[in-house]
Amino acid sequence: MANNELVFPVPDQWKRSAWMDETTYRKAYERSLREPDEFWAEQAQSLNWVQRPTEIRDVSFVPGELRIRWFGDGVLNASVNCVDRHLHDGARPAIIWESDDPAESRTISYAELHADVCRLANGLKALGVDKGDRVMIYLPMVPEAAVAMLACARIGAIHSVVFAGFSPDALAGRIQDCKPRILITADEGVRAGRRLPMKANADQALRQCPGVKTCIVLRRTGAPTSWTEGRDLWYHSLIERQPSSCEPEPMGAEDPLFILYTSGSTGKPKGVLHTTGGYLLAASLTHKFVLDYHPGDVFWCTADIGWVTGHSYIVYGPLANGATTVMFEGVPSHPDSGRFWQVVDKHRVSIFYTSPTAIRSLMRDGELPVRRSSRASLRLLGTVGEPINPEAWLWYYNVVGQARCPIVDTWWQTETGAIVIAPLPGAIATKPGSATLPFFGVEPVIVDEQGHLLEGECEGMLCLRDGGPGMLRTIYRDPGRFLETYFSAFPGLYFTGDGARRDADGYYWITGRVDDVVNVSGHRLGTVEVESALAAHPKVVEAAVVGYPHALKGQGIYAFVTLQGDVQPSAALLRDLEQWVRKEIGPIAVPDAIQWAPNLPKTRSGKIMRRLLRKIAASQASDLGDISTLADASVLDDLVVGHRTIA
Ligand code: WT7
């Protein structure tokens, strides 16, 4: 691979305009590890502090002394950093909202954003929300979602955003874990011309969550909605009486900013907790250096606010830098697959950040929808969410970027809070498929199964010796799981759950998850979560779920399902199971393939041998490897015969 690798050097004009060149990057990177206190004290000056930190870094990944603290004695407010400090130029657009309907968009200036955030912050206070209280946000992609996050930050409430595509049950589970006082939702969402019943979903979830006393409802479509007197409250009535200024709460740098639920290798999603100072610095610095934000840029990250990418690169990073951030309600294929590029032209987007899945799906529709736009405003392209195949990288580079925009492939996770491995576009030559080199303060290492550190060119499991100030601080209300999940496999190291290769130039190539997590179209799901959902169906005895290579989605979900003895498999039951998973978790978790499995391959101690199921799902049944620990090898025959090829 190494000798026929493609390398794209930094373009000449970028060498002039960039924040730094390669030598400067390497020096700064070394210094960030060698003299972290000095380095980060300097970087922290890019934020506005009520009280500048003097304690900079206090981090240990060693299980007995596990702690992650940054800027411990600093005091600041995230909403002041994202809004107030840009008010000297208050007419500058903060958010450009592009509706699902191409005829509709809205621009919100920093001055307007300030007033909106303050009104809602005052409204939340009037409802009794205090510092440290949780507020759950279940909203579609509308500016009020960003306003709600910032309003929480202003008064020190901890927000937890739940993706609008999650089902009522999934929402209820998250509410039960983080116990918010308030839920903020909308009457309906709109996507690809269709309406999503958000309030109805919220009602269903709240039936299981009597602790939530108030539900704030944003009017998005004006559709009639059911109403619970005494609990439900219109967003517009709440804010109309509120003053447009609100004293920001001074927050300790280590005070929580938000909780975001993400999937792990066990059934229950975990509440990843991020704090104020370190997270905000990591999000804003990476937005500046990796996504190369310069004043005047129009920045568009196509993620949903319900994922960490939306938190860091629609809201906190860009707004902390005073950028104009585009927020898109719709989907890339509506009304047609040229939509992204029409929006780029319409709002003169200069930096565009999307997922490999989106690129692959657009590739399928050919070059014509792209060529109908000029894209002259674009100067940088980014990707995130999953490994990008070189073919998609090259299409993105040549067709979308007309071979003039560098591509930054950014590797990170909900847990790292911000980008941790990626090229600085003016400094680092890129290779299609590689996230290249670590950001400041990040020390990646590769280990083998036994935890031995591998040197030089190697392949193994990706860990971090340090992840910089954006790292998660804990799993909300479950420090034991925090320790167990990330720090117990390889003591002294944070285990990412990903495999990776390091090449001769020290570049990292992420090979994908090595744990029981699948990455479907950039959405992260625990296979155990899907298994539990399937097993909860009255006709199912047991299910095993694995990921398999899927041309469009990166990975697809393949489920092996064992039915109750008296139940006959049928096409109707198949559809019923799909519906069931949709209801239990949401559309993103619906299996791409379900195979009836009279029995599952198990070890003598009863553990399902997923390794074998992965091979069968990937059509590699001829290469099952060692099956000597299998209790009953004949089980495999049925499964291999029943394998379904679906991609
Ligand atoms: C997992 C984290 C963080 C943004 C969105 C996903 C995969 C993410 C890349 C990339 C290869 C990537 C990893 C990671 N991933 N970016 N550039 N190249 N893989 O956040 O839901 O927490 O998922 O996404 O497997 O562990 P997430």
XYZ file of N, CA and C in Angstrom, residues 182-374:
579
model
N -36.771 19.992 32.465
C -37.527 20.542 31.348
C -37.167 19.826 30.058
N -38.164 19.668 29.206
C -37.904 19.172 27.854
C -38.286 20.278 26.879
N -37.423 20.548 25.908
C -37.762 21.526 24.874
C -37.942 20.772 23.565
N -39.122 20.915 22.955
C -39.360 20.218 21.692
C -40.121 21.146 20.735
N -40.595 20.594 19.623
C -41.327 21.389 18.630
C -42.606 20.652 18.282
N -43.557 21.378 17.686
C -44.777 20.700 17.257
C -44.435 19.601 16.248
N -43.673 19.988 15.240
C -43.259 19.005 14.228
C -41.876 19.383 13.702
N -41.210 18.422 13.097
C -40.005 18.708 12.333
C -40.331 18.547 10.857
N -39.443 19.028 10.001
C -39.655 18.895 8.565
C -38.367 18.383 7.937
N -38.481 17.317 7.178
C -37.314 16.756 6.485
C -37.760 16.155 5.169
N -37.094 16.593 4.099
C -37.399 16.080 2.762
C -38.890 16.190 2.463
N -39.486 17.310 2.868
C -40.896 17.558 2.567
C -41.865 16.814 3.461
N -41.331 15.957 4.337
C -42.214 15.199 5.224
C -42.202 15.778 6.633
N -43.288 15.588 7.346
C -43.393 16.081 8.715
C -43.014 14.994 9.707
N -42.281 15.387 10.733
C -41.951 14.448 11.815
C -42.754 14.827 13.053
N -43.440 13.876 13.663
C -44.319 14.192 14.800
C -43.554 14.338 16.110
N -42.826 15.430 16.250
C -41.946 15.563 17.415
C -42.718 15.674 18.734
N -43.764 16.513 18.741
C -44.498 16.683 19.993
C -45.201 15.381 20.378
N -45.754 14.709 19.386
C -46.412 13.436 19.683
C -45.394 12.442 20.257
N -44.190 12.430 19.686
C -43.131 11.571 20.233
C -42.789 11.969 21.660
N -42.671 13.275 21.863
C -42.318 13.763 23.204
C -43.408 13.367 24.204
N -44.682 13.519 23.798
C -45.792 13.134 24.678
C -45.661 11.673 25.089
N -45.376 10.840 24.086
C -45.248 9.408 24.374
C -44.117 9.136 25.342
N -42.989 9.836 25.126
C -41.839 9.645 26.020
C -42.184 10.126 27.417
N -42.844 11.272 27.500
C -43.103 11.870 28.817
C -44.089 11.040 29.640
N -44.894 10.241 28.959
C -45.777 9.347 29.706
C -44.972 8.424 30.618
N -43.742 8.116 30.181
C -42.875 7.251 31.002
C -41.965 8.059 31.925
N -42.120 9.386 31.901
C -41.168 10.232 32.639
C -41.914 11.297 33.436
N -42.567 10.913 34.512
C -43.374 11.875 35.264
C -42.543 12.978 35.917
N -41.241 12.787 36.006
C -40.385 13.796 36.647
C -40.273 15.092 35.858
N -40.550 15.031 34.549
C -40.441 16.247 33.736
C -41.725 17.048 33.899
N -41.589 18.208 34.537
C -42.789 18.972 34.891
C -43.178 19.979 33.812
N -42.208 20.316 32.938
C -42.496 21.339 31.935
C -41.998 20.899 30.569
N -42.849 21.105 29.571
C -42.440 20.808 28.200
C -42.640 22.079 27.376
N -41.530 22.647 26.913
C -41.599 23.872 26.108
C -41.725 23.451 24.646
N -42.727 24.019 23.963
C -42.998 23.565 22.596
C -42.801 24.709 21.597
N -41.876 24.504 20.699
C -41.616 25.482 19.645
C -42.592 25.248 18.496
N -43.176 26.341 17.986
C -44.076 26.182 16.846
C -43.248 26.224 15.574
N -43.060 25.073 14.954
C -42.296 25.035 13.714
C -43.226 25.016 12.505
N -44.266 24.163 12.539
C -45.138 24.050 11.362
C -46.530 24.591 11.636
N -46.898 24.729 12.888
C -48.245 25.196 13.209
C -49.285 24.093 13.182
N -48.838 22.854 13.059
C -49.790 21.735 13.054
C -50.489 21.646 14.419
N -51.742 21.216 14.416
C -52.417 21.051 15.707
C -51.690 19.985 16.541
N -51.522 20.255 17.827
C -50.837 19.275 18.669
C -51.659 19.041 19.925
N -51.486 17.878 20.481
C -52.156 17.613 21.751
C -51.455 18.445 22.822
N -52.156 18.706 23.892
C -51.654 19.667 24.857
C -51.955 19.187 26.271
N -50.975 19.192 27.138
C -51.216 18.835 28.531
C -51.163 20.109 29.361
N -52.330 20.564 29.789
C -52.396 21.804 30.569
C -51.529 21.681 31.812
N -50.843 22.763 32.132
C -50.020 22.757 33.329
C -48.616 22.228 33.074
N -48.453 21.456 32.004
C -47.120 20.942 31.686
C -46.569 21.609 30.422
N -47.398 21.733 29.396
C -46.921 22.226 28.112
C -47.004 23.748 28.047
N -46.047 24.302 27.347
C -45.900 25.748 27.315
C -45.339 26.125 25.952
N -45.961 27.112 25.270
C -45.388 27.519 23.980
C -44.083 28.281 24.172
N -43.131 27.976 23.365
C -41.829 28.666 23.364
C -42.047 30.164 23.172
N -42.901 30.521 22.190
C -43.066 31.959 21.920
C -43.738 32.688 23.069
N -44.671 32.024 23.777
C -45.270 32.738 24.913
C -44.280 32.843 26.065
N -43.441 31.836 26.204
C -42.462 31.890 27.294
C -41.504 33.069 27.121
N -41.066 33.303 25.871
C -40.024 34.327 25.700
C -40.576 35.726 25.455
N -41.865 35.836 25.095
C -42.325 37.164 24.653
C -42.258 38.209 25.771
N -42.413 37.761 26.990
C -42.388 38.717 28.107
C -40.978 38.916 28.672
N -40.004 38.213 28.138
C -38.684 38.229 28.784
C -37.771 39.324 28.251
N -36.983 39.922 29.127
C -36.028 40.940 28.691
C -34.943 40.341 27.793
N -34.385 41.200 26.933
C -33.409 40.718 25.954
C -31.979 40.818 26.477
N -31.834 40.940 27.777
C -30.490 40.763 28.320
C -30.593 39.885 29.557
N -29.518 39.169 29.809
C -29.526 38.214 30.927
C -28.099 38.071 31.411
N -27.914 38.347 32.675
C -26.580 38.254 33.274
C -26.070 36.809 33.154
N -24.910 36.617 32.524
C -24.401 35.236 32.390
C -23.899 34.687 33.723
N -24.089 33.416 33.919
C -23.631 32.748 35.135
C -22.115 32.497 35.014
N -21.338 32.951 35.988
C -19.898 32.621 35.934
C -19.712 31.136 36.220
N -19.073 30.441 35.305
C -18.942 28.983 35.444
C -17.486 28.594 35.642
N -17.261 27.656 36.535
C -15.933 27.080 36.632
C -15.614 26.359 35.337
N -14.360 26.369 34.925
C -13.987 25.704 33.673
C -14.397 24.238 33.688
N -14.392 23.633 34.874
C -14.752 22.222 34.968
C -16.229 22.000 35.298
N -17.030 23.045 35.291
C -18.477 22.841 35.444
C -19.024 22.226 34.155
N -19.981 21.303 34.284
C -20.508 20.640 33.086
C -21.179 21.622 32.126
N -20.954 21.397 30.835
C -21.631 22.193 29.801
C -22.765 21.370 29.198
N -22.465 20.115 28.857
C -23.532 19.278 28.311
C -23.270 17.795 28.514
N -24.359 17.047 28.363
C -24.311 15.587 28.353
C -24.821 15.178 26.980
N -24.129 14.265 26.348
C -24.612 13.777 25.057
C -24.546 12.257 25.085
N -25.671 11.637 24.778
C -25.721 10.172 24.841
C -25.138 9.570 23.579
N -24.342 8.520 23.774
C -23.780 7.829 22.624
C -23.763 6.340 22.911
N -23.649 5.547 21.854
C -23.733 4.106 22.011
C -22.394 3.513 22.378
N -22.449 2.479 23.161
C -21.230 1.764 23.515
C -21.411 0.297 23.252
N -20.508 -0.522 23.807
C -20.613 -1.946 23.505
C -21.585 -2.656 24.434
N -22.144 -1.968 25.412
C -23.225 -2.589 26.173
C -24.541 -1.930 25.764
N -25.647 -2.470 26.265
C -26.948 -2.076 25.767
C -27.324 -0.622 25.959
N -27.040 -0.068 27.120
C -27.571 1.242 27.463
C -26.662 2.367 26.959
N -27.217 3.353 26.240
C -26.369 4.470 25.804
C -25.746 5.192 27.001
N -24.546 5.726 26.781
C -23.864 6.390 27.902
C -23.928 7.896 27.750
N -24.073 8.560 28.886
C -24.129 10.020 28.889
C -22.731 10.604 28.992
N -22.172 10.939 27.823
C -20.822 11.510 27.801
C -20.889 12.946 28.322
N -20.082 13.230 29.335
C -20.140 14.558 29.951
C -18.951 15.422 29.522
N -19.288 16.616 29.018
C -18.251 17.591 28.674
C -18.382 18.811 29.565
N -17.232 19.413 29.865
C -17.243 20.589 30.736
C -16.964 21.851 29.916
N -16.900 22.974 30.584
C -16.991 24.251 29.886
C -15.687 24.718 29.220
N -14.627 24.870 30.001
C -13.430 25.528 29.476
C -12.680 24.706 28.443
N -12.333 23.486 28.801
C -11.528 22.655 27.916
C -12.262 22.340 26.624
N -13.529 22.007 26.742
C -14.320 21.684 25.551
C -14.381 22.873 24.596
N -14.692 24.041 25.157
C -14.864 25.213 24.297
C -13.560 25.573 23.595
N -12.462 25.421 24.326
C -11.167 25.728 23.720
C -10.852 24.717 22.611
N -11.100 23.435 22.868
C -10.800 22.406 21.866
C -11.661 22.612 20.617
N -12.959 22.907 20.819
C -13.850 23.090 19.673
C -13.439 24.316 18.862
N -13.126 25.415 19.539
C -12.820 26.634 18.793
C -11.443 26.570 18.132
N -10.462 25.980 18.821
C -9.115 25.912 18.219
C -9.090 25.010 16.993
N -9.772 23.868 17.081
C -9.766 22.965 15.926
C -10.574 23.573 14.778
N -11.639 24.291 15.114
C -12.405 24.964 14.060
C -11.521 25.986 13.356
N -10.665 26.646 14.121
C -9.774 27.634 13.513
C -8.661 26.959 12.699
N -7.942 26.002 13.311
C -6.737 25.488 12.661
C -6.997 24.348 11.682
N -7.883 23.418 12.022
C -8.111 22.285 11.118
C -9.114 22.677 10.039
N -10.190 23.335 10.456
C -11.195 23.739 9.465
C -10.854 25.125 8.918
N -9.699 25.609 9.300
C -9.084 26.810 8.735
C -10.021 28.004 8.708
N -10.694 28.253 9.801
C -11.591 29.395 9.818
C -10.803 30.711 9.861
N -11.128 31.590 8.930
C -10.621 32.962 8.938
C -11.826 33.890 8.955
N -11.682 35.081 9.554
C -12.812 36.015 9.582
C -13.373 36.221 8.179
N -14.682 36.188 8.079
C -15.326 36.383 6.778
C -15.773 35.070 6.146
N -15.224 33.954 6.603
C -15.638 32.667 6.042
C -17.090 32.364 6.381
N -17.778 31.716 5.445
C -19.092 31.149 5.751
C -18.881 29.650 5.893
N -19.183 29.145 7.065
C -18.824 27.787 7.429
C -20.077 26.922 7.486
N -20.017 25.765 6.827
C -21.187 24.886 6.848
C -20.798 23.469 7.225
N -21.306 23.037 8.361
C -21.177 21.655 8.789
C -22.561 21.042 8.634
N -22.662 19.956 7.860
C -23.985 19.410 7.514
C -24.521 18.425 8.555
N -23.821 18.275 9.663
C -24.264 17.309 10.675
C -25.567 17.756 11.320
N -26.136 16.889 12.116
C -27.313 17.247 12.898
C -26.854 17.670 14.289
N -27.597 18.607 14.828
C -27.314 19.135 16.155
C -27.407 18.040 17.229
N -28.069 16.941 16.887
C -28.226 15.836 17.829
C -26.968 14.998 18.014
N -25.947 15.240 17.192
C -24.681 14.511 17.338
C -23.607 15.481 17.789
N -22.488 14.931 18.220
C -21.435 15.805 18.742
C -20.900 16.732 17.647
N -20.910 16.260 16.402
C -20.400 17.107 15.321
C -21.197 18.405 15.237
N -22.507 18.307 15.418
C -23.341 19.505 15.416
C -23.046 20.400 16.614
N -22.796 19.796 17.765
C -22.462 20.594 18.950
C -21.185 21.407 18.704
N -20.145 20.701 18.245
C -18.828 21.335 18.179
C -18.638 22.192 16.936
N -19.283 21.801 15.819
C -18.979 22.508 14.570
C -20.180 23.154 13.882
N -21.349 23.123 14.527
C -22.401 24.049 14.091
C -22.505 25.147 15.137
N -22.414 24.761 16.399
C -22.658 25.729 17.463
C -21.349 26.235 18.103
N -20.739 25.435 18.974
C -19.721 26.003 19.867
C -18.444 26.489 19.165
N -17.873 25.655 18.281
C -16.615 26.066 17.646
C -16.784 27.319 16.795
N -17.682 27.259 15.798
C -17.850 28.427 14.920
C -18.286 29.687 15.674
N -19.242 29.571 16.578
C -19.731 30.775 17.248
C -18.664 31.338 18.191
N -17.900 30.469 18.835
C -16.817 30.983 19.687
C -15.830 31.791 18.854
N -15.682 31.421 17.576
C -14.762 32.146 16.709
C -15.422 33.317 15.978
N -16.680 33.574 16.257
C -17.364 34.690 15.600
C -17.687 34.417 14.142
N -17.780 33.160 13.777
C -18.023 32.786 12.380
C -19.499 32.923 12.019
N -19.774 32.813 10.737
C -21.128 32.654 10.255
C -21.319 31.171 10.008
N -22.254 30.571 10.734
C -22.419 29.123 10.646
C -23.747 28.806 9.971
N -23.700 27.904 9.015
C -24.908 27.533 8.277
C -25.553 26.338 8.978
N -26.865 26.416 9.110
C -27.597 25.319 9.730
C -28.657 24.865 8.732
N -28.604 23.610 8.354
C -29.466 23.103 7.276
C -30.464 22.107 7.823
N -31.731 22.396 7.579
C -32.797 21.560 8.114
C -33.025 20.299 7.293
N -32.670 20.351 6.018
C -33.092 19.298 5.095
C -32.104 18.162 4.922
N -32.195 17.516 3.785
C -31.343 16.374 3.462
C -30.683 16.628 2.097
N -29.565 15.928 1.820
C -28.823 16.216 0.581
C -29.598 15.902 -0.699
N -30.616 15.072 -0.605
C -31.278 14.605 -1.825
C -32.612 15.292 -2.090
N -32.936 16.311 -1.338
C -34.247 16.957 -1.498
C -34.100 18.432 -1.795
N -34.780 19.013 -2.782
C -35.655 18.335 -3.748
C -34.899 17.467 -4.751
N -33.572 17.692 -4.890
C -32.806 16.797 -5.765
C -31.379 16.712 -5.218
N -30.570 15.881 -5.822
C -29.260 15.628 -5.225
C -28.234 16.727 -5.535
N -28.715 17.859 -6.051
C -27.823 19.008 -6.174
C -27.965 19.978 -5.010
N -28.790 19.621 -4.020
C -29.148 20.582 -2.971
C -27.941 21.181 -2.232
N -26.998 20.315 -1.836
C -25.832 20.833 -1.098
C -25.172 21.979 -1.877
N -25.015 21.752 -3.175
C -24.216 22.692 -3.981
C -25.019 23.952 -4.287
N -26.360 23.801 -4.366
C -27.200 24.997 -4.503
C -27.063 25.868 -3.254
N -27.048 25.206 -2.102
C -26.935 25.957 -0.845
C -25.554 26.606 -0.731
N -24.536 25.894 -1.185
C -23.176 26.464 -1.170
C -23.159 27.760 -1.985
N -23.753 27.718 -3.174
C -23.778 28.926 -4.017
C -24.649 30.019 -3.400
N -25.812 29.619 -2.896
C -26.767 30.590 -2.359
C -26.178 31.398 -1.208
N -25.454 30.727 -0.323
C -24.944 31.429 0.858
C -23.433 31.680 0.781
N -22.861 31.400 -0.363
C -21.424 31.593 -0.592
C -20.582 30.928 0.513
N -20.850 29.643 0.671
C -20.139 28.852 1.683
C -18.678 28.681 1.267
N -17.752 28.933 2.198
C -16.341 28.776 1.851
C -15.726 27.508 2.447
N -16.270 27.060 3.572
C -15.750 25.834 4.187
C -16.919 24.875 4.370
N -16.756 23.656 3.883
C -17.854 22.700 3.854
C -17.401 21.402 4.515
N -18.195 20.928 5.470
C -17.776 19.796 6.314
C -18.908 18.781 6.327
N -18.681 17.586 5.795
C -19.764 16.595 5.702
C -19.238 15.189 5.973
N -20.078 14.180 5.720
C -19.688 12.810 6.041
C -19.394 12.000 4.776
N -18.557 10.983 4.881
C -18.304 10.096 3.749
C -19.587 9.478 3.188
N -20.533 9.156 4.075
C -21.791 8.580 3.604
C -22.519 9.521 2.656
N -22.588 10.787 3.025
C -23.257 11.764 2.164
C -22.544 11.824 0.817
N -21.222 11.827 0.850
C -20.468 11.898 -0.409
C -20.750 10.674 -1.272
N -20.727 9.494 -0.654
C -20.977 8.271 -1.437
C -22.374 8.270 -2.037
N -23.351 8.767 -1.281
C -24.707 8.727 -1.832
C -24.834 9.725 -2.975
N -24.135 10.851 -2.904
C -24.206 11.825 -3.988
C -23.430 11.354 -5.216
N -22.338 10.643 -4.967
C -21.533 10.078 -6.053
C -22.372 9.194 -6.969
N -23.288 8.486 -6.322
C -24.137 7.544 -7.039
C -24.967 8.257 -8.101
N -25.301 9.525 -7.842
C -26.124 10.274 -8.792
C -25.298 10.995 -9.851
N -23.996 10.760 -9.843
C -23.160 11.283 -10.906
C -22.761 12.743 -10.718
N -22.047 13.261 -11.719
C -21.447 14.588 -11.595
C -22.396 15.712 -11.960
N -23.417 15.404 -12.728
C -24.263 16.468 -13.266
C -24.873 17.383 -12.197
N -25.485 16.809 -11.139
C -26.065 17.694 -10.113
C -25.020 18.603 -9.468
N -23.766 18.162 -9.448
C -22.712 19.007 -8.884
C -22.371 20.107 -9.879
N -22.227 19.717 -11.137
C -21.773 20.658 -12.163
C -22.767 21.789 -12.421
N -24.007 21.593 -12.014
C -24.996 22.664 -12.201
C -24.757 23.861 -11.277
N -23.841 23.699 -10.317
C -23.550 24.811 -9.404
C -22.151 25.331 -9.718
N -21.814 26.517 -9.177
C -20.466 27.015 -9.463
C -19.474 26.577 -8.375
